[in-house]
Amino acid sequence: MKQDIFPTWRGEMEYVCLGCGKTWPADQLVYACPSCNGVLLLRDKMFPFLKLVTGEEWRLVLDGRMGTRINALRGIFRFYEFLAPIVDQEDIVWLGEAHTPIVEAAPQLRNVVGASFAYKNDGQNPSASFKDRGMACAVSYLKWLCRKKNLDEVLCVCASTGDTSAAAALYTSYVGKPLRCVVLLPRGKVTPQQLAQPLGSGAQVLELPGVFDDCMRVVEILAAKWPVALLNSKNSWRILGQESYAMEAAQWYNWDVSDQFFFVPIGNAGNITAIMSGFLKLYELGIIKKLPRIFGVQSSHADPVFRYYDKPENERVWQPVTVRPSVAQAAMIGNPVSFPRVRMLAEKFIDTAGPAAFQVIRVEEQEIIEAMILANRHGNIACTQGGECLAGLMRAVKLGLIDENSHAVLDSTAHSLKFVDFQNMYFNDSFPPDYEVRPNPDLANKPVELLSPDAANGIDPAQFAELGARAVAEKLGLNKEVKK
C-alpha cells in the first residue's frame, strides 16, 4: 500500500439489523430495518480481507498518512478502509475535522482528582463539537449517493439539542445543492450559542415544544414516510465517522491503549457505540493488542443506560426514562436510539476483555457543573459533557475502579463556549429548582466594578488612568508603591 495516494481499496457495504439479522444494500437511505424496525449497523463484507495486512503494516500505513497533503485523507478518512470504503475521493468532504488534541490535565488538577488523565478536546472540530466526525462521513456518503443516482435534491433533517444541528447545517451548506438542511429543536432547550450556529449556516430551523426525545420521534416518522436523509445518530454512517475518535486516540498513544480508561458521556448513545466499535476493529485487525476500558457516564436526570446495567444480568430490562433538566444538555436523552448497538458492542467488549471492560457510572448535576468549572479553572476547555466525564472519573476513583498505574482519557464533546450560560447561571445562583444545582461560594467568580460610572467625567485621560491604577492597586492590596 502506498501512503502518498488515495487508497484503491473498495469495500462492499451493507446494513445489518441487530434485531432480525436481515441485511440491506448500502446504496439506499435506510435508518431502521424495513422488516422489524430494528436498529441498524453498517458492515463491510470485505472487512475480513483487511486481515491479510498485518497489524504492524497497518500501523505503518496509518502513521504515514499523518503527514499527507491529500485533503480526503486529512480528516476521519485517514482510516478510510475501516470506515466507509465505498466513497470516492471526489465525494469526501473535509472541513478540518478530526485530529483533535489530547491534552494532559494540569498537575494541580491531577492531584485534586487523584488520577492521571487527559482531555480529548473534540470541541476543536469545525462546528465546535464531536458531531463533525459523524457528519463528515454521513454527508460524504450522501454526496457519493447523489452522484451515483443522479439525485436532484435530498432534504436532510435532524433533531438536535444543538450540536447535531450545527454540524448538519455546516456540512450540508458547504456541499450545497443537491443537499438542503432542516433541523428540529426543542423550544427553549438549546443554548443561544447553539441556536445561532444552524441559523448562521442557512438551515431552516423548526422549533417544537417538548424535549429532544419528542423531536427525535418526529424526524423518525419523517424518515420512515418521506424520502428524506436523517442525520441523527440513528444514521449508521454517522456512527462510522465517529469511530475515528477511538482510532485517533489509539494512534496518539502509539497504538497501545492497554492501560487506558476512556470516559464517554452517553447521551443518545451514538458516540459510545462508535468508540467501542472503533476499538474492536483495531483489535480484530491486530493494530492494537489489547482493548482499553470504557466508562459510560450519565446524569441522574437522564440515566436509562445506567439503570439497565445497574441490575444483575438476568434481571435487566430496558426501560426509557423521563428526563429532567440537565446542565449536560446534549446528554439529556431518556430513550437513546443507539442503545441496542451499545448492548451488542458492550457484550463483545466484555467477552474479549472481561467484565470490567465496559461499565456505566451515574453522577449528579451538582457534580457535573462543578467538575466543568474545576477543569476549566485548570486550563482546559471542557463543556458540560466534559464536566460529566470528569465527574465520572472522580466517582470511579472514589469507588476504587481506577488503579494507580492507569491513565484516563475524558471526552470533552464540545467547546466550553457553547455552554457558558450554565456557568453564568452557577456564578449568579440563577438555576431553576429542577436542576438541583446550588452554587458553592468558593467557586463563584464575578466581575468587580471599580470607580463610579461618571468617574471619567471632567478629567483628562492621564488623570483617569492614574485614578484607575490607584483603584486597582487598592483592590489588589498593592500597598507599597515602587519608586522609579
XYZ file of C-alpha atoms in Angstrom:
484
model
C 0.000 0.000 0.000
C 1.327 3.438 -0.886
C 0.869 6.259 1.587
C 1.104 9.107 -0.941
C -2.040 8.235 -2.937
C -5.689 7.831 -2.112
C -6.495 4.182 -1.271
C -7.543 1.956 -4.162
C -9.350 -0.421 -1.798
C -13.140 -0.508 -2.082
C -15.389 -2.469 0.223
C -18.918 -3.847 -0.109
C -21.075 -2.137 2.493
C -24.436 -3.344 3.757
C -26.853 -2.515 6.568
C -27.301 -5.241 9.184
C -30.315 -5.334 11.509
C -29.445 -6.018 15.145
C -32.954 -7.377 15.655
C -33.754 -9.878 12.919
C -30.315 -10.097 11.302
C -31.523 -9.194 7.798
C -29.248 -7.167 5.514
C -29.958 -4.332 3.111
C -27.906 -2.694 0.324
C -25.882 0.331 1.385
C -26.772 2.426 -1.663
C -30.141 3.480 -0.251
C -31.358 5.655 2.621
C -32.325 3.220 5.385
C -32.395 4.147 9.084
C -34.403 1.306 10.642
C -34.885 -2.264 9.485
C -37.690 -2.374 6.887
C -38.689 -5.804 8.217
C -38.776 -5.384 12.005
C -37.942 -1.685 12.579
C -34.781 -2.759 14.389
C -31.611 -0.693 14.787
C -29.021 -0.972 12.002
C -25.259 -1.073 11.809
C -23.133 -0.888 8.669
C -20.838 -3.757 7.783
C -18.186 -4.138 5.110
C -18.443 -7.666 3.708
C -14.840 -7.315 2.540
C -13.512 -6.475 6.027
C -12.024 -9.981 6.597
C -9.662 -9.350 3.667
C -8.135 -6.436 5.578
C -6.653 -9.051 7.913
C -4.305 -10.072 5.090
C -2.364 -6.932 6.059
C -0.586 -7.389 9.396
C -1.207 -5.088 12.335
C 2.359 -3.784 12.034
C 1.852 -2.974 8.345
C -1.407 -1.161 9.119
C 0.332 0.921 11.773
C 2.989 1.970 9.257
C 0.351 2.922 6.670
C -1.730 4.930 9.116
C 1.279 6.681 10.637
C 2.496 7.509 7.138
C -0.790 9.227 6.318
C -0.392 11.689 9.203
C 1.690 13.962 7.008
C -0.439 13.780 3.871
C -1.497 16.816 1.840
C -4.452 14.934 0.337
C -7.487 16.616 1.875
C -9.584 13.478 1.627
C -7.133 11.697 3.971
C -6.550 14.565 6.383
C -9.671 14.052 8.472
C -11.573 10.969 9.571
C -10.777 9.220 6.291
C -7.177 8.761 7.333
C -8.804 5.493 8.459
C -10.569 5.091 5.111
C -10.523 1.302 4.846
C -12.189 0.904 8.264
C -14.978 3.459 7.868
C -16.809 3.910 4.557
C -14.630 2.388 1.820
C -17.195 2.827 -0.933
C -16.976 6.630 -1.008
C -14.739 8.031 -3.738
C -12.123 10.690 -3.169
C -14.095 13.352 -5.063
C -17.045 12.926 -2.704
C -15.195 13.245 0.604
C -15.943 16.464 2.465
C -13.182 17.681 4.785
C -13.682 20.923 6.727
C -10.820 20.480 9.167
C -12.486 17.915 11.410
C -10.628 15.283 13.429
C -7.051 15.229 14.768
C -8.328 16.992 17.878
C -5.704 17.302 20.618
C -5.330 15.109 23.662
C -4.193 17.479 26.415
C -2.845 16.182 29.710
C -4.514 17.573 32.810
C -2.506 20.117 34.767
C -0.534 18.604 37.696
C -2.624 20.521 40.236
C -5.840 19.174 38.725
C -4.479 15.617 38.727
C -3.704 15.996 42.422
C -7.245 17.181 43.151
C -8.810 14.316 41.193
C -6.402 11.656 42.405
C -5.773 10.176 38.965
C -3.672 10.709 35.864
C -5.830 11.798 32.940
C -6.166 13.884 29.794
C -8.961 15.538 27.857
C -9.514 14.838 24.172
C -10.839 18.203 23.085
C -13.378 17.371 20.402
C -14.808 20.861 20.782
C -11.945 21.909 18.497
C -13.738 20.462 15.488
C -15.104 22.955 12.898
C -18.590 23.374 14.371
C -17.121 23.033 17.877
C -18.317 19.501 18.683
C -17.600 15.822 18.078
C -20.639 15.608 15.786
C -18.461 16.798 12.891
C -16.796 13.378 12.766
C -20.038 11.573 12.000
C -21.371 14.367 9.825
C -18.260 14.339 7.621
C -18.913 10.663 6.930
C -22.694 10.930 6.512
C -22.523 13.948 4.197
C -19.663 12.459 2.150
C -21.814 9.357 1.698
C -24.792 11.499 0.642
C -22.632 13.332 -1.877
C -21.479 9.964 -3.267
C -25.069 8.658 -3.356
C -26.391 11.771 -5.121
C -23.705 11.481 -7.787
C -24.231 7.758 -8.230
C -28.023 8.030 -8.552
C -28.097 11.477 -10.170
C -30.401 12.904 -7.473
C -31.608 16.493 -7.940
C -32.383 17.234 -4.277
C -32.074 15.482 -0.930
C -33.742 17.030 2.115
C -31.517 16.461 5.157
C -33.292 16.520 8.529
C -32.204 16.077 12.130
C -33.460 16.505 15.653
C -30.973 18.127 17.955
C -30.106 19.565 21.330
C -27.734 21.857 19.445
C -24.535 20.146 18.334
C -26.029 17.857 15.678
C -27.900 20.733 14.074
C -24.748 22.862 13.969
C -22.753 20.097 12.290
C -25.527 19.141 9.859
C -26.071 22.747 8.803
C -22.347 23.404 8.371
C -21.540 20.350 6.246
C -24.652 20.447 4.064
C -24.208 24.171 3.418
C -20.639 23.502 2.289
C -21.836 20.904 -0.237
C -24.864 22.958 -1.304
C -27.130 21.517 -3.979
C -28.477 18.877 -4.088
C -28.459 18.889 -0.246
C -30.877 21.060 1.758
C -30.935 21.118 5.561
C -33.819 21.380 8.062
C -33.296 20.976 11.812
C -35.846 20.403 14.579
C -35.011 21.788 18.023
C -36.857 21.500 21.354
C -38.054 25.037 22.043
C -36.154 26.670 24.918
C -33.884 23.641 25.431
C -30.947 24.833 23.311
C -28.371 27.443 24.315
C -28.336 30.716 22.324
C -24.883 29.852 21.018
C -26.065 26.504 19.666
C -29.195 28.020 18.136
C -27.104 30.638 16.338
C -24.999 28.038 14.525
C -27.591 26.402 12.218
C -29.198 29.775 11.632
C -25.846 31.195 10.603
C -25.233 28.287 8.223
C -28.554 28.931 6.498
C -30.506 25.885 7.660
C -34.243 26.091 8.182
C -34.772 25.808 11.932
C -38.093 24.490 13.236
C -38.827 24.549 16.972
C -41.219 22.171 18.725
C -42.391 22.077 22.332
C -41.043 19.243 24.481
C -37.572 17.732 24.752
C -35.123 16.102 22.351
C -36.867 12.716 22.515
C -40.059 14.338 21.191
C -38.208 15.918 18.262
C -36.465 12.618 17.566
C -39.781 10.788 17.252
C -40.926 13.391 14.728
C -37.879 13.012 12.463
C -38.106 9.216 12.708
C -41.629 9.417 11.283
C -40.416 11.786 8.576
C -37.607 9.403 7.605
C -39.986 6.425 7.564
C -42.722 8.031 5.456
C -40.934 10.513 3.199
C -37.738 10.424 1.097
C -35.509 12.416 3.442
C -31.986 11.894 4.727
C -31.938 11.547 8.521
C -28.724 12.960 10.002
C -29.113 11.870 13.617
C -27.010 9.056 15.065
C -29.734 6.620 14.025
C -27.993 7.107 10.677
C -25.388 4.335 10.627
C -22.995 6.438 8.519
C -22.782 8.876 11.415
C -21.612 6.088 13.710
C -18.879 5.093 11.257
C -17.405 8.584 11.181
C -17.350 8.836 14.964
C -15.297 5.646 15.187
C -12.337 7.834 14.185
C -12.215 9.161 17.778
C -11.060 5.757 19.039
C -8.607 5.325 16.162
C -7.042 8.748 16.691
C -6.667 8.136 20.407
C -5.031 4.757 19.819
C -2.641 6.304 17.312
C -1.752 9.121 19.731
C -0.727 6.541 22.333
C 1.398 4.689 19.763
C -1.252 2.008 19.305
C -1.085 0.880 22.949
C -4.269 1.545 24.939
C -3.917 -1.400 27.290
C -3.799 0.789 30.424
C -6.215 3.463 29.208
C -9.662 4.217 30.647
C -11.984 6.114 28.288
C -14.817 8.138 29.828
C -17.646 8.969 27.416
C -20.970 10.769 28.057
C -23.750 8.508 26.808
C -26.448 10.909 25.585
C -28.094 9.331 22.549
C -25.501 6.532 22.809
C -24.100 7.051 19.300
C -20.657 8.186 20.408
C -20.010 5.425 22.921
C -21.245 2.959 20.281
C -18.781 4.354 17.756
C -15.856 4.398 20.178
C -16.364 0.765 21.163
C -16.783 -0.256 17.521
C -13.613 1.598 16.516
C -11.504 -0.088 19.177
C -12.944 -3.503 18.317
C -11.982 -3.060 14.650
C -8.419 -2.104 15.589
C -8.220 -5.116 17.882
C -9.607 -7.508 15.281
C -7.000 -6.337 12.755
C -4.159 -6.663 15.258
C -3.427 -2.928 15.188
C -3.879 -2.782 18.967
C -3.031 -5.780 21.132
C -5.465 -5.141 23.980
C -8.746 -3.284 24.399
C -8.980 -0.302 26.752
C -11.685 0.005 29.403
C -14.767 2.061 28.593
C -16.814 4.003 31.146
C -20.117 5.444 30.010
C -21.322 8.353 32.156
C -24.886 9.548 32.715
C -26.544 12.206 34.830
C -29.119 11.070 37.369
C -31.518 13.305 35.389
C -31.198 11.101 32.273
C -29.888 7.672 33.233
C -31.656 4.787 31.426
C -28.424 3.028 30.433
C -27.049 3.206 33.978
C -30.289 1.758 35.344
C -30.102 -1.107 32.858
C -26.520 -2.110 33.728
C -27.008 -1.479 37.452
C -29.128 -4.648 37.602
C -27.809 -8.228 37.654
C -27.571 -9.591 34.121
C -30.594 -11.891 34.497
C -32.781 -9.027 35.770
C -32.020 -6.404 33.121
C -34.990 -4.912 31.293
C -34.650 -1.898 29.008
C -36.871 1.000 30.032
C -36.693 4.612 28.796
C -36.904 7.328 31.456
C -38.492 10.755 31.615
C -35.651 13.253 31.663
C -35.296 16.197 33.979
C -33.434 19.432 33.174
C -29.692 18.890 32.965
C -26.628 21.084 32.592
C -25.261 18.286 30.381
C -27.878 19.404 27.899
C -26.630 17.385 24.927
C -26.888 14.223 27.044
C -30.442 14.910 28.278
C -31.961 11.944 26.440
C -34.220 9.413 28.105
C -34.547 6.923 25.232
C -31.215 6.672 23.372
C -31.816 5.352 19.869
C -28.428 3.623 19.795
C -28.927 1.575 22.969
C -29.281 -1.748 21.036
C -25.886 -1.004 19.479
C -24.404 -0.295 22.909
C -25.720 -3.578 24.305
C -24.336 -5.624 21.411
C -20.901 -3.958 21.417
C -20.629 -3.991 25.221
C -21.138 -7.755 25.119
C -18.257 -8.045 22.623
C -16.053 -5.831 24.797
C -16.798 -7.878 27.908
C -16.404 -11.222 26.116
C -13.000 -10.116 24.811
C -11.559 -8.190 27.766
C -13.526 -9.245 30.834
C -16.446 -7.851 32.888
C -14.596 -4.654 33.852
C -14.058 -3.650 30.204
C -17.397 -1.808 29.999
C -19.110 -0.026 32.885
C -21.627 2.773 33.360
C -21.362 5.418 36.089
C -24.058 7.822 37.270
C -23.278 11.307 38.585
C -25.306 14.212 39.966
C -25.962 17.583 38.344
C -24.033 19.394 41.076
C -21.006 17.208 40.354
C -21.214 17.842 36.603
C -21.268 21.644 36.687
C -18.610 21.876 39.389
C -16.362 19.408 37.551
C -16.643 21.538 34.398
C -15.688 24.667 36.330
C -12.839 22.804 38.070
C -11.467 21.570 34.738
C -11.635 24.976 33.082
C -10.011 26.663 36.096
C -7.013 24.453 35.430
C -6.601 25.393 31.771
C -8.974 23.017 29.997
C -11.835 23.889 27.625
C -14.369 21.396 28.936
C -18.073 21.636 28.097
C -20.723 20.365 30.497
C -20.409 16.910 28.940
C -16.673 17.146 29.593
C -17.626 18.019 33.165
C -19.830 14.942 33.207
C -16.828 12.808 32.234
C -14.618 14.364 34.921
C -17.346 13.836 37.491
C -17.488 10.215 36.312
C -13.731 9.835 36.730
C -13.869 11.318 40.231
C -16.693 8.923 41.126
C -14.700 5.984 39.698
C -11.690 6.973 41.813
C -13.842 7.035 44.948
C -15.247 3.606 44.078
C -11.752 2.183 43.597
C -12.325 1.392 39.913
C -9.165 3.181 38.712
C -5.793 1.709 39.629
C -2.684 3.814 40.196
C -0.868 2.685 37.052
C -3.695 3.541 34.680
C -4.496 6.671 32.743
C -7.887 8.081 31.754
C -8.950 9.912 28.589
C -12.011 12.118 29.014
C -14.236 13.101 26.115
C -14.944 16.830 26.025
C -17.548 16.603 23.302
C -17.992 20.315 22.598
C -16.327 23.659 23.144
C -16.901 25.221 26.554
C -18.150 28.441 24.929
C -21.309 26.623 23.834
C -22.302 26.217 27.469
C -21.180 29.461 29.125
C -24.791 30.246 30.059
C -24.768 27.345 32.523
C -21.522 28.612 34.012
C -23.051 32.067 34.408
C -26.187 30.569 35.988
C -23.934 28.882 38.521
C -21.989 32.056 39.296
C -25.211 34.078 39.621
C -27.151 31.417 41.559
C -29.951 31.509 38.999
C -30.571 27.804 38.319
C -34.267 26.862 38.413
C -35.041 24.339 41.188
C -35.486 21.448 38.716
C -31.744 21.424 38.016
C -30.916 20.674 41.662
C -27.802 22.844 41.498
C -26.748 25.170 44.299
C -23.504 27.109 43.819
C -20.528 26.787 46.117
C -19.416 30.339 47.058
C -15.782 29.220 46.808
C -16.278 28.633 43.069
C -18.113 31.887 42.394
C -16.382 34.330 40.074
C -17.896 37.659 39.104
C -16.551 40.926 37.704
C -15.850 43.617 40.304
C -16.750 47.194 39.420
C -14.180 49.873 40.230
C -14.920 53.608 40.348
C -18.267 55.183 39.751
C -19.788 55.292 36.237
C -19.095 59.045 35.992
C -15.514 58.883 37.307
C -14.080 59.837 33.907
C -16.228 62.967 33.572
C -14.356 66.251 33.636
C -10.809 64.883 33.802
C -8.251 64.194 31.091
C -7.261 60.608 30.110
C -3.984 60.745 32.035
C -5.744 61.688 35.261
C -8.332 58.965 34.732
C -5.587 56.388 34.118
C -3.886 57.418 37.368
C -7.197 57.218 39.218
C -7.904 53.796 37.737
C -4.442 52.468 38.558
C -4.783 53.511 42.196
C -8.218 51.859 42.393
C -6.784 48.607 41.005
C -3.795 48.750 43.374
C -6.052 49.313 46.355
C -8.339 46.420 45.385
C -5.379 44.048 44.913
C -3.639 45.164 48.112
C -0.641 46.661 46.358
C 0.197 48.951 49.249
C 3.827 49.728 48.508
C 4.434 51.992 45.519
C 7.684 51.304 43.663
C 9.909 54.360 43.140
C 11.499 54.567 39.680
